[in-house]
Short mmCIF file of C-alpha atoms in Angstrom, two decimals:
data_model
loop_
_atom_site.label_atom_id
_atom_site.label_comp_id
_atom_site.label_asym_id
_atom_site.label_seq_id
_atom_site.Cartn_x
_atom_site.Cartn_y
_atom_site.Cartn_z
CA UNK G 173 -51.02 75.29 235.26
CA UNK G 174 -48.32 76.78 238.45
CA UNK G 175 -48.15 80.44 238.47
CA UNK G 176 -44.48 82.14 237.78
CA UNK G 177 -43.32 84.38 239.71
CA UNK G 178 -41.01 87.14 238.66
CA UNK G 179 -37.98 88.80 241.36
CA UNK G 180 -37.29 92.41 240.66
CA UNK G 181 -33.99 91.47 239.35
CA UNK G 182 -36.16 89.78 236.52
CA UNK G 183 -38.48 91.87 236.31
CA UNK G 184 -35.17 94.92 235.37
CA UNK G 185 -33.75 92.84 233.20
CA UNK G 186 -37.31 92.30 231.38
CA UNK G 187 -38.05 96.32 230.99
CA UNK G 188 -34.25 97.18 230.73
CA UNK G 189 -34.19 98.86 233.86
CA UNK G 190 -32.72 99.65 237.35
CA UNK G 191 -33.83 97.12 239.74
CA UNK G 192 -35.77 99.26 241.86
CA UNK G 193 -37.69 100.66 239.53
CA UNK G 194 -40.28 98.33 240.05
CA UNK G 195 -40.63 98.85 243.31
CA UNK G 196 -41.12 102.68 242.50
CA UNK G 197 -43.66 101.56 240.00
CA UNK G 198 -45.60 99.44 242.57
CA UNK G 199 -45.65 102.81 244.81
CA UNK G 200 -46.47 105.79 242.45
CA UNK G 201 -48.25 103.42 239.90
CA UNK G 202 -51.78 102.49 240.48
CA UNK G 203 -52.00 100.26 237.66
CA UNK G 204 -48.68 98.85 238.39
CA UNK G 205 -49.68 94.81 239.39
CA UNK G 206 -48.47 94.67 243.25
CA UNK G 207 -45.85 91.82 244.54
CA UNK G 208 -46.32 88.99 245.91
CA UNK G 209 -44.96 88.42 249.70
CA UNK G 210 -44.40 84.44 249.60
CA UNK G 211 -42.44 83.97 252.31
CA UNK G 212 -40.35 86.85 254.41
CA UNK G 213 -37.58 87.92 252.18
CA UNK G 214 -39.07 86.29 249.39
CA UNK G 215 -41.19 89.03 247.45
CA UNK G 216 -42.25 87.87 243.81
CA UNK G 217 -44.45 89.37 240.58
CA UNK G 218 -47.07 86.97 239.20
CA UNK G 219 -46.03 86.58 235.60
CA UNK G 220 -49.57 86.65 234.56
CA UNK G 221 -49.99 89.94 235.88
CA UNK G 222 -47.48 91.62 234.61
CA UNK G 223 -48.06 90.40 231.21
CA UNK G 224 -51.33 92.07 231.79
CA UNK G 225 -50.37 95.33 232.56
CA UNK G 226 -48.09 95.06 229.29
CA UNK G 227 -51.32 94.47 227.02
CA UNK G 228 -53.05 97.27 228.63
CA UNK G 229 -50.21 99.43 227.54
CA UNK G 230 -50.35 98.51 224.00
CA UNK G 231 -53.75 98.48 224.02
CA UNK G 232 -53.87 102.10 225.20
CA UNK G 233 -51.16 103.15 222.81
#
């Protein structure tokens, strides 16, 4: 199955936060998934990693 990638805008919509927040989380939260550079100027997050991160947060609560 092909990997699905999310942009910063899509992540912001998913978590109801500002577009810059996923970038800040990347720098300040060691457990937040790191983005992948697909091409110059095109950086995305793997949906599978985001879902795993969400699940880990649900388990911790």
